[in-house]
CSV table of C-alpha atoms in Angstrom, one decimal:
chain,number,residue,atom,x,y,z
A,683,MET,CA,143.7,44.8,0.0
A,684,LYS,CA,142.2,45.1,-3.4
A,685,LEU,CA,144.2,44.9,-6.6
A,686,LYS,CA,143.8,48.3,-8.0
A,687,LEU,CA,145.8,50.0,-5.2
A,688,LEU,CA,148.7,47.8,-6.2
A,689,THR,CA,148.2,47.8,-9.9
A,690,ILE,CA,149.8,51.2,-10.6
A,691,THR,CA,152.8,50.9,-8.4
A,692,PHE,CA,154.8,53.3,-10.6
A,693,LEU,CA,151.9,55.5,-11.6
A,694,GLY,CA,151.5,57.0,-8.2
A,695,ALA,CA,155.0,58.3,-7.9
A,696,SER,CA,155.5,60.2,-11.1
A,697,LEU,CA,152.5,59.8,-13.4
A,698,VAL,CA,151.4,62.6,-11.4
A,699,ALA,CA,147.7,65.0,-14.7
A,700,CYS,CA,143.4,68.5,-17.4
A,701,GLY,CA,142.0,68.6,-20.5
A,702,GLY,CA,141.2,66.1,-23.2
A,703,GLY,CA,143.5,63.7,-24.9
A,704,GLY,CA,144.1,64.2,-28.5
A,705,GLY,CA,147.4,64.8,-30.0
A,706,GLY,CA,147.8,63.1,-33.4
A,707,GLY,CA,148.1,65.0,-36.6
A,708,GLY,CA,151.0,66.1,-38.8
A,709,GLY,CA,154.0,68.3,-38.1
A,710,GLY,CA,154.4,72.0,-38.8
A,711,SER,CA,154.4,71.8,-42.6
A,712,GLY,CA,152.6,75.1,-43.0
A,713,ILE,CA,149.2,76.7,-42.6
A,714,ASP,CA,146.2,74.5,-43.2
A,715,THR,CA,142.9,76.3,-43.2
A,716,SER,CA,140.9,73.2,-44.1
A,717,VAL,CA,140.9,72.1,-40.4
A,718,ALA,CA,139.8,73.7,-37.2
A,719,TYR,CA,142.2,76.0,-35.4
A,720,GLN,CA,145.4,74.2,-34.3
A,721,LEU,CA,149.1,74.7,-33.6
A,722,THR,CA,152.0,72.6,-35.0
A,723,ALA,CA,155.7,73.0,-34.5
A,724,ARG,CA,159.2,72.8,-35.8
A,725,ILE,CA,162.5,72.4,-33.9
A,726,ASN,CA,165.5,73.9,-35.7
A,727,GLY,CA,163.5,74.2,-38.8
A,728,VAL,CA,162.4,70.5,-38.8
A,729,ASP,CA,158.8,69.5,-38.6
A,730,VAL,CA,157.8,67.9,-35.3
A,731,PRO,CA,155.8,64.8,-36.3
A,732,ASN,CA,152.6,63.9,-34.4
A,733,PHE,CA,152.5,67.2,-32.6
A,734,THR,CA,149.2,69.1,-32.9
A,735,VAL,CA,147.6,71.3,-30.2
A,736,LYS,CA,143.9,72.0,-30.5
A,737,PRO,CA,141.7,74.5,-28.6
A,738,GLY,CA,141.6,73.7,-24.9
A,739,GLU,CA,144.7,71.6,-25.1
A,740,SER,CA,148.2,72.1,-23.7
A,741,LYS,CA,151.1,69.9,-25.0
A,742,VAL,CA,154.8,69.5,-24.1
A,743,LEU,CA,157.7,70.2,-26.5
A,744,GLY,CA,161.1,69.1,-25.2
A,745,ILE,CA,164.2,70.8,-26.5
A,746,THR,CA,167.8,71.3,-25.5
A,747,THR,CA,169.5,74.7,-24.9
A,748,GLY,CA,170.3,76.6,-28.0
A,749,GLN,CA,167.5,75.1,-30.1
A,750,ASP,CA,164.9,77.1,-32.1
A,751,VAL,CA,161.2,76.5,-31.5
A,752,GLU,CA,158.8,77.5,-34.2
A,753,ILE,CA,155.1,77.4,-33.5
A,754,ILE,CA,152.8,77.6,-36.5
A,755,ALA,CA,149.1,78.5,-36.3
A,756,ASN,CA,146.7,77.6,-39.2
A,757,ALA,CA,144.7,80.8,-38.5
A,758,PRO,CA,145.7,84.3,-37.3
A,759,SER,CA,146.5,84.1,-33.6
A,760,THR,CA,147.4,86.3,-30.6
A,761,LEU,CA,150.2,85.4,-28.2
A,762,LEU,CA,148.6,85.5,-24.7
A,763,THR,CA,151.3,84.1,-22.4
A,764,THR,CA,155.0,84.4,-22.5
A,765,ASP,CA,156.9,82.7,-19.7
A,766,ASN,CA,160.6,81.8,-20.2
A,767,GLY,CA,161.3,80.3,-16.8
A,768,ALA,CA,165.1,80.4,-16.2
A,769,ALA,CA,165.8,80.5,-20.0
A,770,SER,CA,166.4,83.4,-22.3
A,771,ALA,CA,164.4,83.5,-25.5
A,772,ALA,CA,165.6,85.4,-28.5
A,773,GLU,CA,162.5,86.0,-30.7
A,774,LEU,CA,163.4,85.4,-34.4
A,775,ALA,CA,160.0,85.7,-35.9
A,776,LYS,CA,156.6,86.9,-34.7
A,777,THR,CA,153.6,87.1,-37.0
A,778,ASP,CA,150.0,86.2,-36.4
A,779,THR,CA,150.6,82.7,-37.8
A,780,ASN,CA,154.2,82.1,-37.0
A,781,TYR,CA,156.2,82.4,-33.8
A,782,ARG,CA,159.9,81.4,-33.6
A,783,ALA,CA,162.4,81.8,-30.7
A,784,ARG,CA,165.8,80.4,-29.7
A,785,PHE,CA,165.9,79.2,-26.1
A,786,THR,CA,169.2,79.1,-24.1
A,787,THR,CA,169.6,78.2,-20.5
A,788,THR,CA,172.3,77.2,-17.9
A,789,GLN,CA,169.8,75.3,-15.8
A,790,HIS,CA,167.0,72.9,-16.7
A,791,THR,CA,163.8,74.9,-16.9
A,792,ILE,CA,160.2,75.2,-18.3
A,793,ALA,CA,158.9,77.9,-20.6
A,794,LYS,CA,155.3,78.5,-21.8
A,795,ARG,CA,153.5,80.0,-24.7
A,796,VAL,CA,149.7,80.3,-25.0
A,797,PHE,CA,148.0,81.4,-28.1
A,798,ALA,CA,144.4,82.4,-28.9
A,799,GLN,CA,142.7,82.4,-32.3
A,800,SER,CA,142.2,86.1,-33.3
A,801,THR,CA,138.6,85.6,-34.6
A,802,ASN,CA,137.6,83.5,-31.6
A,803,PRO,CA,139.6,84.4,-28.5
A,804,LEU,CA,138.0,81.5,-26.6
A,805,ASN,CA,140.0,79.1,-28.7
A,806,THR,CA,143.3,79.0,-26.8
A,807,ALA,CA,146.1,76.4,-27.2
A,808,GLY,CA,149.2,76.1,-25.1
A,809,VAL,CA,152.7,74.8,-25.5
A,810,VAL,CA,154.8,73.8,-22.5
A,811,ILE,CA,158.5,73.9,-23.5
A,812,THR,CA,160.9,71.9,-21.4
A,813,VAL,CA,164.5,73.2,-22.0
A,814,SER,CA,167.5,71.0,-21.0
A,815,SER,CA,170.8,72.6,-20.2
A,816,SER,CA,174.1,71.0,-20.9
A,817,ASP,CA,174.0,69.4,-17.4
A,818,THR,CA,173.4,65.6,-17.7
A,819,SER,CA,172.2,65.3,-14.1
A,820,PHE,CA,168.7,66.1,-12.9
A,821,ASN,CA,167.4,66.8,-9.4
A,822,ALA,CA,163.9,66.5,-8.1
A,823,VAL,CA,161.5,69.3,-9.0
A,824,THR,CA,158.6,70.7,-7.0
A,825,PRO,CA,155.3,71.3,-8.8
A,826,LYS,CA,153.1,74.3,-8.4
A,827,VAL,CA,149.6,74.3,-7.0
A,828,GLY,CA,147.1,74.0,-9.8
A,829,ASP,CA,149.4,72.0,-12.1
A,830,ARG,CA,147.3,69.4,-13.9
A,831,PHE,CA,148.4,66.2,-15.8
A,832,THR,CA,146.0,64.0,-17.6
A,833,TYR,CA,146.7,60.3,-18.4
A,834,ALA,CA,145.1,57.6,-20.5
A,835,GLU,CA,145.3,54.0,-19.2
A,836,THR,CA,144.5,50.6,-20.8
A,837,ASP,CA,145.1,47.3,-19.0
A,838,LYS,CA,144.8,43.7,-19.9
A,839,THR,CA,143.7,41.0,-17.4
A,840,LEU,CA,144.6,37.3,-17.0
A,841,ALA,CA,141.2,36.5,-18.5
A,842,GLY,CA,142.4,38.2,-21.7
A,843,THR,CA,140.1,41.2,-21.3
A,844,THR,CA,141.3,44.6,-22.4
A,845,VAL,CA,140.1,47.3,-19.9
A,846,PRO,CA,140.2,51.0,-20.9
A,847,PHE,CA,139.9,53.5,-18.0
A,848,PRO,CA,138.5,57.0,-18.0
A,849,LEU,CA,141.0,59.7,-18.4
A,850,SER,CA,142.6,60.5,-15.0
A,851,THR,CA,143.7,64.1,-14.2
A,852,HIS,CA,146.2,64.6,-11.4
A,853,ILE,CA,145.8,68.0,-9.8
A,854,VAL,CA,148.4,69.5,-7.4
A,855,THR,CA,146.3,70.9,-4.6
A,856,ALA,CA,148.8,71.8,-1.9
A,857,LEU,CA,152.5,72.1,-1.0
A,858,THR,CA,153.3,70.5,2.4
A,859,ALA,CA,156.2,70.2,4.8
A,860,ALA,CA,156.7,66.7,3.5
A,861,GLY,CA,156.3,67.5,-0.2
A,862,TRP,CA,152.9,68.0,-1.9
A,863,ASP,CA,149.3,66.6,-2.2
A,864,GLU,CA,147.3,65.8,-5.4
A,865,ASP,CA,143.8,64.9,-6.3
A,866,PHE,CA,143.3,62.1,-8.8
A,867,ALA,CA,140.1,62.9,-10.7
A,868,ASN,CA,138.1,61.2,-13.4
A,869,PRO,CA,136.2,63.2,-16.0
A,870,GLY,CA,133.3,65.0,-14.5
A,871,PRO,CA,135.3,65.8,-12.5
A,872,VAL,CA,135.0,63.2,-9.8
A,873,VAL,CA,137.9,63.0,-7.3
A,874,MET,CA,138.7,59.4,-6.9
A,875,SER,CA,141.6,59.7,-4.4
A,876,LYS,CA,144.0,62.0,-2.7
A,877,VAL,CA,147.7,61.2,-2.8
A,878,ASN,CA,150.5,62.4,-0.6
A,879,PHE,CA,154.0,62.7,-2.0
A,880,ASN,CA,157.4,63.5,-0.5
A,881,LYS,CA,159.8,66.0,-1.9
A,882,ASN,CA,161.2,63.5,-4.4
A,883,GLY,CA,157.8,62.7,-5.8
A,884,ASN,CA,157.5,59.3,-4.0
A,885,ARG,CA,154.2,58.3,-2.5
A,886,ILE,CA,153.9,58.2,1.3
A,887,GLY,CA,150.1,58.0,1.6
A,888,TYR,CA,146.8,57.5,-0.3
A,889,GLN,CA,143.2,58.2,0.7
A,890,ALA,CA,140.4,56.9,-1.5
A,891,THR,CA,137.1,58.7,-1.7
A,892,ALA,CA,133.8,57.0,-1.4
A,893,ASN,CA,133.6,56.9,-5.2
A,894,ASP,CA,136.8,55.0,-5.6
A,895,PRO,CA,136.4,51.2,-6.4
A,896,ASN,CA,139.4,50.3,-4.4
A,897,GLY,CA,138.8,48.2,-1.3
A,898,CYS,CA,141.6,50.1,0.5
A,899,LYS,CA,140.5,53.6,1.7
A,900,ASN,CA,143.6,54.7,3.5
A,901,ALA,CA,147.0,53.3,2.4
A,902,LEU,CA,150.5,54.1,3.8
A,903,PHE,CA,153.9,53.5,2.3
A,904,ASN,CA,156.6,53.1,5.0
A,905,PRO,CA,159.1,54.7,4.8
A,906,GLU,CA,158.1,55.7,1.2
A,907,GLU,CA,157.3,54.1,-2.1
A,908,LYS,CA,160.8,54.9,-3.4
A,909,LEU,CA,160.5,54.6,-7.1
A,910,LEU,CA,162.7,57.7,-7.8
A,911,GLU,CA,166.1,58.5,-6.4
A,912,PHE,CA,167.9,61.7,-7.3
A,913,PRO,CA,170.0,62.9,-8.8
A,914,LEU,CA,169.0,61.1,-12.0
A,915,VAL,CA,171.7,60.4,-14.5
A,916,GLN,CA,172.0,57.8,-17.3
A,917,GLY,CA,173.4,54.6,-16.1
A,918,LYS,CA,172.4,55.0,-12.5
A,919,THR,CA,171.1,51.9,-10.6
A,920,TYR,CA,169.2,52.0,-7.4
A,921,GLY,CA,166.9,49.9,-5.3
A,922,SER,CA,164.5,50.1,-2.3
A,923,SER,CA,161.9,48.3,-0.3
A,924,TRP,CA,158.9,49.4,1.6
A,925,THR,CA,155.7,48.2,3.3
A,926,THR,CA,152.4,49.0,1.8
A,927,SER,CA,149.8,48.9,4.5
A,928,CYS,CA,146.0,49.1,4.5
A,929,ALA,CA,144.9,48.3,8.0
A,930,PRO,CA,144.8,45.6,9.0
A,931,ASP,CA,146.7,44.2,6.0
A,932,SER,CA,150.2,45.0,4.8
A,933,GLN,CA,152.7,43.6,2.2
A,934,LEU,CA,156.4,44.0,1.5
A,935,GLU,CA,157.5,45.3,-1.9
A,936,THR,CA,161.1,45.4,-3.2
A,937,PHE,CA,162.1,47.5,-6.2
A,938,SER,CA,165.1,47.9,-8.5
A,939,ALA,CA,165.8,50.3,-11.3
A,940,VAL,CA,168.3,51.1,-14.1
A,941,VAL,CA,168.3,54.6,-15.6
A,942,GLY,CA,168.6,54.4,-19.4
A,943,PRO,CA,169.1,57.0,-22.1
A,944,TYR,CA,167.8,60.5,-22.0
A,945,GLU,CA,165.8,60.4,-25.2
A,946,GLN,CA,162.9,61.7,-27.2
A,947,VAL,CA,159.5,60.0,-26.7
A,948,THR,CA,156.1,61.0,-28.1
A,949,THR,CA,152.7,60.5,-26.6
A,950,ALA,CA,149.4,62.3,-27.2
A,951,GLY,CA,150.6,64.8,-24.7
A,952,GLY,CA,153.5,66.0,-26.7
A,953,VAL,CA,157.1,65.3,-27.7
A,954,PHE,CA,159.2,64.9,-24.6
A,955,ARG,CA,162.8,64.4,-23.6
A,956,ALA,CA,162.8,61.7,-20.9
A,957,PHE,CA,164.8,59.0,-19.2
A,958,SER,CA,163.8,55.5,-20.0
A,959,ILE,CA,164.0,53.6,-16.7
A,960,GLU,CA,163.8,49.8,-16.5
A,961,THR,CA,162.3,48.7,-13.2
A,962,LYS,CA,161.2,45.5,-11.4
A,963,THR,CA,158.9,45.3,-8.4
A,964,VAL,CA,158.5,42.1,-6.4
A,965,VAL,CA,155.7,41.4,-3.8
A,966,THR,CA,156.4,38.4,-1.7
A,967,ASN,CA,153.7,38.4,1.0
A,968,SER,CA,150.4,39.6,-0.5
A,969,THR,CA,147.4,39.2,1.7
A,970,ASP,CA,145.3,38.3,-1.3
A,971,LEU,CA,144.3,34.7,-0.6
A,972,ARG,CA,143.5,34.2,-4.3
A,973,LEU,CA,147.2,34.2,-5.1
A,974,PRO,CA,148.7,30.7,-4.7
A,975,GLY,CA,152.2,32.0,-4.2
A,976,LYS,CA,151.1,35.0,-2.1
A,977,GLY,CA,152.9,37.3,-4.5
A,978,TYR,CA,153.6,38.7,-7.9
A,979,GLN,CA,156.2,40.7,-9.8
A,980,GLN,CA,156.1,43.3,-12.5
A,981,THR,CA,158.6,44.6,-14.9
A,982,VAL,CA,158.1,48.1,-16.2
A,983,THR,CA,159.7,50.5,-18.7
A,984,VAL,CA,158.8,54.0,-17.8
A,985,TRP,CA,159.8,57.2,-19.5
A,986,PHE,CA,160.3,60.0,-16.9
A,987,ASP,CA,160.6,63.6,-17.9
A,988,PRO,CA,162.9,65.0,-15.2
A,989,ILE,CA,162.2,68.7,-16.0
A,990,LEU,CA,158.4,68.2,-16.0
A,991,GLY,CA,158.9,65.9,-13.0
A,992,ARG,CA,156.4,63.3,-14.4
A,993,ASN,CA,156.2,60.0,-16.1
A,994,VAL,CA,155.1,60.5,-19.6
A,995,LYS,CA,154.8,56.8,-20.7
A,996,TYR,CA,154.5,53.5,-18.9
A,997,ARG,CA,154.6,49.9,-20.2
A,998,GLY,CA,154.3,47.2,-17.6
A,999,VAL,CA,154.0,43.5,-17.5
A,1000,ARG,CA,152.9,41.6,-14.4
A,1001,SER,CA,153.5,37.9,-13.7
A,1002,TYR,CA,152.7,35.4,-10.9
A,1003,PRO,CA,155.8,33.2,-10.4
A,1004,GLY,CA,154.1,31.3,-7.5
A,1005,GLY,CA,151.1,30.4,-9.6
A,1006,GLU,CA,148.3,32.3,-11.3
A,1007,PRO,CA,145.0,32.7,-9.5
A,1008,THR,CA,142.3,30.3,-10.7
A,1009,THR,CA,139.4,32.5,-9.7
A,1010,ASP,CA,138.5,36.1,-10.6
A,1011,ARG,CA,141.0,36.1,-13.4
A,1012,ASP,CA,139.4,39.2,-14.8
A,1013,LYS,CA,140.4,41.0,-11.6
A,1014,PHE,CA,144.2,40.4,-12.0
A,1015,LEU,CA,146.4,42.3,-14.5
A,1016,THR,CA,149.0,41.1,-16.9
A,1017,GLU,CA,149.6,44.4,-18.8
A,1018,THR,CA,149.3,48.1,-18.0
A,1019,ASN,CA,149.8,50.9,-20.6
A,1020,ILE,CA,149.6,54.5,-19.5
A,1021,ASP,CA,150.3,57.7,-21.6
A,1022,LEU,CA,150.4,61.4,-20.6
A,1023,THR,CA,147.8,63.2,-22.8
A,1024,ASN,CA,147.7,66.8,-21.6
A,1025,VAL,CA,149.7,69.1,-19.4
A,1026,VAL,CA,148.7,72.4,-17.8
A,1027,LYS,CA,151.6,74.1,-15.9
A,1028,ASN,CA,151.2,77.2,-13.7
């Protein structure tokens, strides 16, 4: 069983992404006509730093019930899409360069706003607004067919090599009796794999395409790769174990997690409200003969947005307590860094 299947143990469950990356830039300090068309934002009148939406992009803005969202365009715009989900939105301002609304809700929900530049309607930019209610507990969410989530990943190997990967877009393709299916596609787009999830967003299967570099073409997680357990609430602890199999090989993985604060976190994909979850995964019987101790372990901090139903940031460190491999050290990871860069919600 090749390493890559096992590399992103947490990615498969909830880092589940179109569009380009981007993100950077200043907050909503006013109209700036010196740059190409873009949107910035304020929450309750305060500029949101590092939040810029450019044509073709869709970024997330996480708020709590009762907060005002102000979206500022640097050129005259038309509001194309208004979707409030389960929230009510009282519009407080609506001009061709400034839109402001107060969102209130009794249940966690997602709202959307899509804008187009008036002089060039093909220049569209979207804002996905996740709105938390006063409830501090969160249940699993079901995505919609066509939802797309894009991630950027950079790894480091035992040889000290930094390895950047192409952007990966996870596309929800079908809702199933068990949960849902997704295509993981690289730019092109080239579908690298198909992944099967249960209703809690935990992986139960994986089928690589001929283009995927993994040695494993058909993996199963029995009974499930249980990285998420609902309801999620700060302070919750949970654990699980499963067998990852790729015929004729299999390995046992054990997992533990502690749910930390529900906090603000920023990536190129937006400004999110997410749980920080500290996790540890231990593999004790790897079939990879290059591992002297036949195993490894990884500690990961992941930030999971429970309204979006996705990981938005992942920082993982892998170690080899039984001894590091002495060959092919450029094939074994020590660090994994993954960020959500773009979100398209149906």
